[in-house]
PDB file of C-alpha atoms in Angstrom:
ATOM      1  CA  MET M   1     -10.915  40.490  49.870  1.00 45.00           C
ATOM      2  CA  ALA M   2     -10.402  36.767  48.989  1.00 48.00           C
ATOM      3  CA  ARG M   3      -7.922  36.393  46.104  1.00 48.00           C
ATOM      4  CA  PRO M   4      -9.574  35.138  42.893  1.00 52.00           C
ATOM      5  CA  SER M   5      -8.893  31.689  41.962  1.00 60.00           C
ATOM      6  CA  LYS M   6      -6.690  30.777  39.145  1.00 67.00           C
ATOM      7  CA  CYS M   7      -8.296  29.320  35.844  1.00 79.00           C
ATOM      8  CA  ARG M   8      -7.431  25.723  35.436  1.00 86.00           C
ATOM      9  CA  ARG M   9      -6.324  24.905  32.013  1.00 86.00           C
ATOM     10  CA  ILE M  10      -7.790  22.032  30.316  1.00 88.00           C
ATOM     11  CA  CYS M  11      -7.132  20.255  27.056  1.00 83.00           C
ATOM     12  CA  MET M  12     -10.529  20.238  25.566  1.00 79.00           C
ATOM     13  CA  GLU M  13     -14.341  20.073  26.650  1.00 81.00           C
ATOM     14  CA  PRO M  14     -15.925  16.550  26.836  1.00 85.00           C
ATOM     15  CA  ALA M  15     -17.775  15.228  23.859  1.00 82.00           C
ATOM     16  CA  TYR M  16     -20.259  13.691  26.395  1.00 87.00           C
ATOM     17  CA  ASP M  17     -21.937  16.054  28.856  1.00 87.00           C
ATOM     18  CA  SER M  18     -24.426  14.033  30.916  1.00 89.00           C
ATOM     19  CA  PHE M  19     -24.817  10.464  31.995  1.00 92.00           C
ATOM     20  CA  ALA M  20     -28.035   8.950  33.534  1.00 90.00           C
ATOM     21  CA  PRO M  21     -28.564   5.687  35.475  1.00 90.00           C
ATOM     22  CA  ASP M  22     -30.174   2.815  33.820  1.00 87.00           C
ATOM     23  CA  GLY M  23     -33.192   2.135  35.740  1.00 81.00           C
ATOM     24  CA  ILE M  24     -35.237   4.297  38.037  1.00 78.00           C
ATOM     25  CA  PRO M  25     -33.193   7.459  38.687  1.00 70.00           C
ATOM     26  CA  SER M  26     -33.616   9.464  41.874  1.00 78.00           C
ATOM     27  CA  GLY M  27     -34.572  12.631  40.175  1.00 85.00           C
ATOM     28  CA  GLU M  28     -31.428  14.487  41.552  1.00 91.00           C
ATOM     29  CA  GLU M  29     -28.430  15.651  39.559  1.00 93.00           C
ATOM     30  CA  VAL M  30     -24.872  15.981  40.255  1.00 94.00           C
ATOM     31  CA  VAL M  31     -22.838  18.679  38.406  1.00 95.00           C
ATOM     32  CA  LEU M  32     -19.161  17.857  37.707  1.00 95.00           C
ATOM     33  CA  SER M  33     -17.134  20.938  36.492  1.00 93.00           C
ATOM     34  CA  LEU M  34     -14.868  20.872  33.573  1.00 92.00           C
ATOM     35  CA  ASP M  35     -11.671  21.262  35.701  1.00 93.00           C
ATOM     36  CA  GLU M  36     -12.969  18.431  37.907  1.00 95.00           C
ATOM     37  CA  TYR M  37     -13.490  16.239  34.680  1.00 95.00           C
ATOM     38  CA  GLU M  38     -10.135  17.135  33.533  1.00 94.00           C
ATOM     39  CA  ALA M  39      -8.593  15.972  36.759  1.00 95.00           C
ATOM     40  CA  ILE M  40     -10.264  12.807  36.559  1.00 95.00           C
ATOM     41  CA  ARG M  41      -9.130  12.355  32.851  1.00 94.00           C
ATOM     42  CA  LEU M  42      -5.538  13.196  33.447  1.00 94.00           C
ATOM     43  CA  ILE M  43      -5.173  11.134  36.729  1.00 95.00           C
ATOM     44  CA  ASP M  44      -7.432   8.052  36.272  1.00 94.00           C
ATOM     45  CA  LEU M  45      -7.376   7.720  32.417  1.00 92.00           C
ATOM     46  CA  GLU M  46      -4.045   8.975  31.432  1.00 90.00           C
ATOM     47  CA  LYS M  47      -2.287   7.814  34.787  1.00 92.00           C
ATOM     48  CA  LYS M  48      -0.556  10.946  35.403  1.00 91.00           C
ATOM     49  CA  THR M  49       0.644  11.840  38.893  1.00 92.00           C
ATOM     50  CA  HIS M  50      -0.799  14.710  40.810  1.00 93.00           C
ATOM     51  CA  VAL M  51       2.294  16.759  40.060  1.00 89.00           C
ATOM     52  CA  GLU M  52       2.164  16.067  36.379  1.00 88.00           C
ATOM     53  CA  CYS M  53      -1.622  16.812  36.276  1.00 91.00           C
ATOM     54  CA  ALA M  54      -0.880  19.944  38.158  1.00 89.00           C
ATOM     55  CA  ALA M  55       1.617  21.204  35.617  1.00 87.00           C
ATOM     56  CA  GLN M  56      -0.649  20.465  32.712  1.00 88.00           C
ATOM     57  CA  MET M  57      -3.576  22.127  34.479  1.00 89.00           C
ATOM     58  CA  ASN M  58      -1.251  25.151  35.421  1.00 87.00           C
ATOM     59  CA  VAL M  59      -2.218  25.049  39.001  1.00 87.00           C
ATOM     60  CA  ALA M  60      -0.667  24.021  42.307  1.00 89.00           C
ATOM     61  CA  ARG M  61      -0.381  20.272  43.210  1.00 90.00           C
ATOM     62  CA  SER M  62      -2.624  20.934  46.451  1.00 91.00           C
ATOM     63  CA  THR M  63      -5.178  22.382  44.046  1.00 92.00           C
ATOM     64  CA  VAL M  64      -5.299  19.410  41.840  1.00 93.00           C
ATOM     65  CA  SER M  65      -5.570  17.198  44.880  1.00 94.00           C
ATOM     66  CA  ASP M  66      -8.606  19.210  46.136  1.00 95.00           C
ATOM     67  CA  ILE M  67     -10.240  19.026  42.724  1.00 95.00           C
ATOM     68  CA  TYR M  68      -9.772  15.388  42.177  1.00 96.00           C
ATOM     69  CA  GLU M  69     -11.225  14.579  45.670  1.00 96.00           C
ATOM     70  CA  THR M  70     -14.214  16.638  44.963  1.00 96.00           C
ATOM     71  CA  ALA M  71     -14.594  15.057  41.571  1.00 96.00           C
ATOM     72  CA  ARG M  72     -14.376  11.549  42.826  1.00 97.00           C
ATOM     73  CA  GLU M  73     -17.043  12.257  45.550  1.00 97.00           C
ATOM     74  CA  LYS M  74     -19.421  13.677  43.055  1.00 96.00           C
ATOM     75  CA  ILE M  75     -19.015  10.564  40.810  1.00 96.00           C
ATOM     76  CA  ALA M  76     -19.525   8.186  43.570  1.00 97.00           C
ATOM     77  CA  ASP M  77     -22.615  10.141  44.631  1.00 95.00           C
ATOM     78  CA  SER M  78     -23.937   9.749  41.106  1.00 94.00           C
ATOM     79  CA  ILE M  79     -23.081   6.013  40.928  1.00 93.00           C
ATOM     80  CA  VAL M  80     -24.321   4.867  44.230  1.00 92.00           C
ATOM     81  CA  ASN M  81     -27.327   7.235  44.622  1.00 92.00           C
ATOM     82  CA  GLY M  82     -28.689   6.988  41.090  1.00 92.00           C
ATOM     83  CA  LYS M  83     -28.159  10.722  40.261  1.00 93.00           C
ATOM     84  CA  VAL M  84     -27.701  12.209  36.833  1.00 93.00           C
ATOM     85  CA  LEU M  85     -24.281  13.321  36.322  1.00 94.00           C
ATOM     86  CA  LEU M  86     -23.911  16.381  34.424  1.00 94.00           C
ATOM     87  CA  ILE M  87     -20.655  17.936  33.124  1.00 93.00           C
ATOM     88  CA  ALA M  88     -20.901  21.697  32.826  1.00 91.00           C
ATOM     89  CA  GLY M  89     -19.266  24.985  34.175  1.00 88.00           C
ATOM     90  CA  GLY M  90     -16.244  25.442  36.148  1.00 86.00           C
ATOM     91  CA  ASN M  91     -13.197  27.655  36.488  1.00 84.00           C
ATOM     92  CA  TYR M  92     -11.312  26.955  33.561  1.00 85.00           C
ATOM     93  CA  VAL M  93      -9.519  28.172  30.233  1.00 83.00           C
ATOM     94  CA  LEU M  94      -9.042  26.011  27.163  1.00 80.00           C
ATOM     95  CA  CYS M  95      -5.387  25.201  26.255  1.00 75.00           C
ATOM     96  CA  ASP M  96      -4.267  27.118  23.190  1.00 64.00           C
ATOM     97  CA  GLY M  97      -2.351  24.199  21.693  1.00 58.00           C
ATOM     98  CA  GLY M  98       1.049  25.830  22.401  1.00 52.00           C
ATOM     99  CA  PRO M  99       4.021  24.222  23.850  1.00 47.00           C
ATOM    100  CA  ALA M 100       3.258  25.846  27.203  1.00 47.00           C
ATOM    101  CA  GLY M 101       0.227  23.448  27.423  1.00 47.00           C
ATOM    102  CA  ALA M 102       2.448  20.447  27.386  1.00 50.00           C
ATOM    103  CA  CYS M 103      -0.497  18.022  26.567  1.00 56.00           C
ATOM    104  CA  GLY M 104       1.198  16.294  23.746  1.00 51.00           C
ATOM    105  CA  ARG M 105      -1.756  16.476  21.601  1.00 50.00           C
ATOM    106  CA  LYS M 106      -2.625  18.213  18.355  1.00 45.00           C
ATOM    107  CA  CYS M 107      -5.032  20.989  19.581  1.00 46.00           C
ATOM    108  CA  CYS M 108      -8.238  21.239  17.333  1.00 44.00           C
ATOM    109  CA  ARG M 109      -8.294  25.087  18.113  1.00 43.00           C
ATOM    110  CA  VAL M 110      -4.962  25.709  16.291  1.00 41.00           C
ATOM    111  CA  ALA M 111      -5.165  26.353  12.544  1.00 38.00           C
ATOM    112  CA  GLY M 112      -3.764  24.049  10.240  1.00 37.00           C
ATOM    113  CA  ALA M 113      -4.399  21.511   7.418  1.00 33.00           C
ATOM    114  CA  GLY M 114      -7.293  19.827   9.072  1.00 37.00           C
ATOM    115  CA  GLY M 115      -9.618  22.978   8.634  1.00 38.00           C
ATOM    116  CA  ALA M 116     -10.322  26.324  10.175  1.00 40.00           C
ATOM    117  CA  GLY M 117      -8.993  27.062  13.646  1.00 44.00           C
ATOM    118  CA  MET M 118     -10.257  29.497  16.422  1.00 47.00           C
ATOM    119  CA  GLN M 119      -7.529  31.856  15.313  1.00 45.00           C
ATOM    120  CA  GLN M 120      -9.338  32.189  11.970  1.00 67.00           C
ATOM    121  CA  ILE M 121     -12.571  33.504  13.481  1.00 81.00           C
ATOM    122  CA  ARG M 122     -12.657  37.359  13.039  1.00 82.00           C
ATOM    123  CA  GLY M 123     -13.075  39.335  16.167  1.00 82.00           C
ATOM    124  CA  LYS M 124     -15.748  41.777  17.092  1.00 83.00           C
ATOM    125  CA  ALA M 125     -15.859  45.282  18.319  1.00 83.00           C
ATOM    126  CA  ASP M 126     -16.452  45.942  22.029  1.00 81.00           C
ATOM    127  CA  ASP M 127     -19.777  47.641  21.194  1.00 87.00           C
ATOM    128  CA  GLN M 128     -21.221  44.892  19.011  1.00 91.00           C
ATOM    129  CA  MET M 129     -23.198  41.995  19.937  1.00 94.00           C
ATOM    130  CA  ARG M 130     -22.388  38.531  18.316  1.00 95.00           C
ATOM    131  CA  ILE M 131     -25.282  36.068  17.532  1.00 96.00           C
ATOM    132  CA  ALA M 132     -24.363  32.361  16.708  1.00 95.00           C
ATOM    133  CA  VAL M 133     -26.756  30.064  14.650  1.00 96.00           C
ATOM    134  CA  THR M 134     -26.338  26.460  14.172  1.00 94.00           C
ATOM    135  CA  TYR M 135     -25.923  26.257  10.296  1.00 94.00           C
ATOM    136  CA  ASP M 136     -26.477  24.216   7.292  1.00 93.00           C
ATOM    137  CA  ASN M 137     -26.859  25.399   3.780  1.00 92.00           C
ATOM    138  CA  GLY M 138     -28.667  28.488   4.920  1.00 94.00           C
ATOM    139  CA  GLU M 139     -30.959  26.766   7.455  1.00 95.00           C
ATOM    140  CA  ILE M 140     -30.860  26.452  11.165  1.00 95.00           C
ATOM    141  CA  PHE M 141     -29.427  23.044  11.799  1.00 93.00           C
ATOM    142  CA  GLN M 142     -31.719  21.143  14.166  1.00 90.00           C
ATOM    143  CA  HIS M 143     -29.252  19.226  16.469  1.00 88.00           C
ATOM    144  CA  PHE M 144     -26.771  21.425  18.297  1.00 88.00           C
ATOM    145  CA  GLY M 145     -24.411  18.530  19.282  1.00 83.00           C
ATOM    146  CA  HIS M 146     -23.990  17.419  15.792  1.00 86.00           C
ATOM    147  CA  THR M 147     -23.843  20.925  14.067  1.00 88.00           C
ATOM    148  CA  GLU M 148     -20.698  21.137  11.860  1.00 89.00           C
ATOM    149  CA  GLN M 149     -20.897  24.919  11.238  1.00 91.00           C
ATOM    150  CA  PHE M 150     -22.039  28.024  13.039  1.00 93.00           C
ATOM    151  CA  LYS M 151     -22.888  31.261  11.208  1.00 95.00           C
ATOM    152  CA  LEU M 152     -21.694  34.357  13.430  1.00 95.00           C
ATOM    153  CA  TYR M 153     -23.678  37.692  12.966  1.00 96.00           C
ATOM    154  CA  ASP M 154     -22.098  40.815  14.501  1.00 95.00           C
ATOM    155  CA  VAL M 155     -24.788  43.329  15.325  1.00 95.00           C
ATOM    156  CA  GLU M 156     -24.540  47.095  15.891  1.00 94.00           C
ATOM    157  CA  ASP M 157     -27.125  49.492  16.621  1.00 93.00           C
ATOM    158  CA  GLY M 158     -29.758  46.831  15.993  1.00 93.00           C
ATOM    159  CA  ARG M 159     -28.494  45.757  12.564  1.00 94.00           C
ATOM    160  CA  VAL M 160     -26.044  43.012  11.305  1.00 95.00           C
ATOM    161  CA  VAL M 161     -22.907  44.621  10.164  1.00 93.00           C
ATOM    162  CA  ASP M 162     -20.790  41.495   9.410  1.00 93.00           C
ATOM    163  CA  SER M 163     -21.218  37.772   9.329  1.00 93.00           C
ATOM    164  CA  GLN M 164     -19.049  34.711   8.890  1.00 92.00           C
ATOM    165  CA  VAL M 165     -19.411  30.810   8.807  1.00 92.00           C
ATOM    166  CA  VAL M 166     -17.091  28.866  10.723  1.00 90.00           C
ATOM    167  CA  ASP M 167     -16.586  25.212  10.972  1.00 88.00           C
ATOM    168  CA  THR M 168     -16.736  23.369  14.359  1.00 82.00           C
ATOM    169  CA  ASN M 169     -13.878  20.966  13.462  1.00 72.00           C
ATOM    170  CA  GLY M 170     -16.085  17.999  14.552  1.00 62.00           C
ATOM    171  CA  GLN M 171     -16.201  18.903  18.208  1.00 59.00           C
ATOM    172  CA  GLY M 172     -18.973  17.572  20.199  1.00 55.00           C
ATOM    173  CA  HIS M 173     -21.822  18.620  22.650  1.00 54.00           C
ATOM    174  CA  GLY M 174     -19.569  19.617  25.557  1.00 57.00           C
ATOM    175  CA  ALA M 175     -16.841  21.317  23.458  1.00 70.00           C
ATOM    176  CA  LEU M 176     -19.044  23.445  21.421  1.00 79.00           C
ATOM    177  CA  GLY M 177     -20.113  25.466  24.514  1.00 78.00           C
ATOM    178  CA  GLY M 178     -16.411  26.435  24.893  1.00 77.00           C
ATOM    179  CA  PHE M 179     -16.097  27.069  21.147  1.00 81.00           C
ATOM    180  CA  LEU M 180     -18.832  29.568  21.179  1.00 87.00           C
ATOM    181  CA  ALA M 181     -17.487  31.399  24.218  1.00 84.00           C
ATOM    182  CA  GLN M 182     -14.077  31.590  22.557  1.00 81.00           C
ATOM    183  CA  ALA M 183     -15.699  32.939  19.413  1.00 85.00           C
ATOM    184  CA  GLY M 184     -17.402  35.702  21.380  1.00 88.00           C
ATOM    185  CA  ALA M 185     -20.934  34.595  21.046  1.00 92.00           C
ATOM    186  CA  ASP M 186     -23.530  36.505  23.204  1.00 94.00           C
ATOM    187  CA  VAL M 187     -26.639  34.812  21.867  1.00 95.00           C
ATOM    188  CA  LEU M 188     -27.271  31.208  20.426  1.00 95.00           C
ATOM    189  CA  ILE M 189     -30.035  30.476  18.012  1.00 96.00           C
ATOM    190  CA  CYS M 190     -30.524  26.791  17.349  1.00 93.00           C
ATOM    191  CA  GLY M 191     -32.933  23.821  17.092  1.00 90.00           C
ATOM    192  CA  GLY M 192     -32.738  21.100  19.472  1.00 86.00           C
ATOM    193  CA  ILE M 193     -30.131  21.094  22.360  1.00 85.00           C
ATOM    194  CA  GLY M 194     -29.430  18.846  25.255  1.00 80.00           C
ATOM    195  CA  GLY M 195     -29.690  19.870  28.898  1.00 76.00           C
ATOM    196  CA  GLY M 196     -26.028  19.678  29.539  1.00 76.00           C
ATOM    197  CA  ALA M 197     -25.111  22.098  26.526  1.00 78.00           C
ATOM    198  CA  GLN M 198     -27.900  24.300  27.815  1.00 82.00           C
ATOM    199  CA  ALA M 199     -26.156  24.532  31.175  1.00 82.00           C
ATOM    200  CA  ALA M 200     -22.840  25.278  29.525  1.00 80.00           C
ATOM    201  CA  MET M 201     -24.460  28.203  27.559  1.00 84.00           C
ATOM    202  CA  ALA M 202     -25.721  29.609  30.778  1.00 84.00           C
ATOM    203  CA  GLU M 203     -22.375  29.153  32.430  1.00 79.00           C
ATOM    204  CA  ALA M 204     -20.717  30.990  29.389  1.00 81.00           C
ATOM    205  CA  GLY M 205     -23.415  33.844  29.721  1.00 87.00           C
ATOM    206  CA  ILE M 206     -24.830  33.009  26.253  1.00 91.00           C
ATOM    207  CA  LYS M 207     -28.417  33.575  25.832  1.00 93.00           C
ATOM    208  CA  LEU M 208     -30.074  30.596  24.317  1.00 92.00           C
ATOM    209  CA  PHE M 209     -33.087  30.670  21.926  1.00 94.00           C
ATOM    210  CA  GLY M 210     -33.924  26.924  21.177  1.00 90.00           C
ATOM    211  CA  GLY M 211     -36.440  25.322  18.980  1.00 91.00           C
ATOM    212  CA  ALA M 212     -35.954  27.793  16.196  1.00 93.00           C
ATOM    213  CA  SER M 213     -36.042  26.596  12.650  1.00 93.00           C
ATOM    214  CA  GLY M 214     -36.055  27.818   8.992  1.00 95.00           C
ATOM    215  CA  SER M 215     -33.585  30.377   7.394  1.00 96.00           C
ATOM    216  CA  ALA M 216     -30.774  31.404   9.584  1.00 96.00           C
ATOM    217  CA  ASP M 217     -30.654  34.832   8.186  1.00 96.00           C
ATOM    218  CA  GLU M 218     -34.432  35.331   8.728  1.00 96.00           C
ATOM    219  CA  ALA M 219     -34.230  34.121  12.208  1.00 96.00           C
ATOM    220  CA  VAL M 220     -31.462  36.512  13.202  1.00 96.00           C
ATOM    221  CA  GLN M 221     -33.867  39.412  11.745  1.00 96.00           C
ATOM    222  CA  ALA M 222     -36.776  38.149  13.454  1.00 96.00           C
ATOM    223  CA  TYR M 223     -34.654  38.152  16.758  1.00 96.00           C
ATOM    224  CA  LEU M 224     -33.648  41.721  16.367  1.00 96.00           C
ATOM    225  CA  ALA M 225     -37.217  42.802  15.558  1.00 95.00           C
ATOM    226  CA  GLY M 226     -38.248  40.986  18.831  1.00 94.00           C
ATOM    227  CA  ASP M 227     -40.420  38.330  17.170  1.00 93.00           C
ATOM    228  CA  LEU M 228     -38.449  35.255  16.963  1.00 94.00           C
ATOM    229  CA  ASN M 229     -40.437  32.018  17.151  1.00 91.00           C
ATOM    230  CA  TYR M 230     -38.490  29.767  19.653  1.00 89.00           C
ATOM    231  CA  ASP M 231     -39.326  27.056  22.274  1.00 85.00           C
ATOM    232  CA  PRO M 232     -37.713  27.950  25.795  1.00 79.00           C
ATOM    233  CA  GLU M 233     -38.467  24.326  26.791  1.00 77.00           C
ATOM    234  CA  VAL M 234     -36.942  22.628  23.782  1.00 71.00           C
ATOM    235  CA  ARG M 235     -34.970  19.352  24.138  1.00 63.00           C
ATOM    236  CA  CYS M 236     -33.033  17.741  21.398  1.00 56.00           C
ATOM    237  CA  SER M 237     -34.689  14.538  20.376  1.00 49.00           C
ATOM    238  CA  HIS M 238     -31.286  12.849  19.630  1.00 43.00           C
ATOM    239  CA  HIS M 239     -30.149  13.781  23.077  1.00 39.00           C
ATOM    240  CA  GLY M 240     -31.736  11.160  25.033  1.00 40.00           C
ATOM    241  CA  HIS M 241     -30.151  11.938  28.380  1.00 39.00           C
ATOM    242  CA  ASP M 242     -31.605  15.378  28.983  1.00 39.00           C
ATOM    243  CA  HIS M 243     -32.639  16.001  32.521  1.00 36.00           C
ATOM    244  CA  GLY M 244     -34.242  19.184  33.809  1.00 35.00           C
ATOM    245  CA  HIS M 245     -32.120  22.001  32.740  1.00 35.00           C
ATOM    246  CA  GLY M 246     -34.221  24.794  31.376  1.00 34.00           C
ATOM    247  CA  CYS M 247     -33.395  27.324  28.441  1.00 33.00           C
ATOM    248  CA  GLY M 248     -30.969  29.984  29.334  1.00 35.00           C
ATOM    249  CA  HIS M 249     -33.811  32.422  28.475  1.00 38.00           C
ATOM    250  CA  HIS M 250     -37.493  31.990  29.140  1.00 36.00           C
ATOM    251  CA  GLY M 251     -40.455  33.622  27.977  1.00 38.00           C
ATOM    252  CA  GLY M 252     -41.349  34.749  24.441  1.00 38.00           C
ATOM    253  CA  GLN M 253     -40.228  38.348  24.644  1.00 38.00           C
ATOM    254  CA  HIS M 254     -37.186  39.472  22.780  1.00 38.00           C
ATOM    255  CA  GLU M 255     -34.446  40.586  25.091  1.00 39.00           C
ATOM    256  CA  ASN M 256     -31.689  42.550  23.329  1.00 39.00           C
ATOM    257  CA  GLY M 257     -28.255  43.060  24.830  1.00 37.00           C
ATOM    258  CA  ASN M 258     -25.127  41.072  25.773  1.00 36.00           C
ATOM    259  CA  GLY M 259     -25.677  38.255  28.262  1.00 35.00           C
ATOM    260  CA  CYS M 260     -21.936  38.338  29.174  1.00 33.00           C
ATOM    261  CA  GLY M 261     -19.009  40.625  29.297  1.00 34.00           C
ATOM    262  CA  HIS M 262     -17.509  41.274  25.840  1.00 35.00           C
ATOM    263  CA  HIS M 263     -15.387  38.635  24.217  1.00 36.00           C
ATOM    264  CA  ASP M 264     -12.386  39.228  21.810  1.00 38.00           C
ATOM    265  CA  GLY M 265     -12.051  35.884  20.437  1.00 37.00           C
ATOM    266  CA  GLN M 266      -9.125  35.004  22.745  1.00 38.00           C
ATOM    267  CA  HIS M 267      -9.043  32.401  25.341  1.00 41.00           C
ATOM    268  CA  HIS M 268     -11.138  33.372  28.316  1.00 45.00           C
ATOM    269  CA  CYS M 269     -11.628  31.931  31.706  1.00 52.00           C
ATOM    270  CA  HIS M 270     -15.096  30.399  32.348  1.00 51.00           C
ATOM    271  CA  GLU M 271     -15.808  30.955  35.908  1.00 48.00           C
ATOM    272  CA  ASP M 272     -18.895  30.171  38.017  1.00 44.00           C
ATOM    273  CA  LYS M 273     -21.095  33.124  38.882  1.00 37.00           C
ATOM    274  CA  HIS M 274     -18.777  35.544  37.382  1.00 36.00           C
ATOM    275  CA  GLY M 275     -19.380  34.735  33.487  1.00 36.00           C
ATOM    276  CA  CYS M 276     -16.215  35.719  31.595  1.00 35.00           C
ATOM    277  CA  SER M 277     -13.346  36.975  33.406  1.00 35.00           C
ATOM    278  CA  GLY M 278      -9.716  37.895  32.337  1.00 35.00           C
ATOM    279  CA  LYS M 279      -7.589  35.669  29.905  1.00 34.00           C
TER     280      LYS M 279
END
């Protein structure tokens, strides 16, 4: 049996999750995983050596070299052949901001004077489902990548037993997928959402119900009743570089249940094909 690959530690998820050629695109896409993105960021932008990059990502130097070469090939393929570049998925765990991360940055996930951190989000029981809704003054906020708050609803036996409003701390499109995964969300109800963010939801095992509007509380009750009005083909009108990624859940029927293994609010590894694996 093959040994499972080790999660690659990344500082944070990207604020920009897709890039498209200016001109006539080829119609094809290249997907750069978040661990590949991190290797490019550390080596090409921050000018770290492969050894330094390996230490920060908590993997072997040879692993970093392999990740880096694959990432450069994908970027070259996008640039030369006019393919849309999406940044999503991968085998990674977000840095917890502690000294072991050694990234030298103030992590937005650590609670502090700047606002609520991930540590302040209440956990959920193993037998509960958590629904996240983009939130603004009681309503469903219509642009996923710009939402400043989510309202989280914990559901047990088909009814809401707890809810909380949490701040995103200004995180952008790409980072919000990891934020929701760490918050333990199983379902996302939102307005418009970009293709890269949709791919991130699918990678995290979070069922997506986009194109919803109106009261957040009423939308959750409608979801639980099986008659939520949503659009499986929704695209964010403010996210002009959406290309081809469908909604994580298609069709008008309600599907109750967790899309991923249970989350406990801690830092999980996001791994291709396996949803959520161990810490």
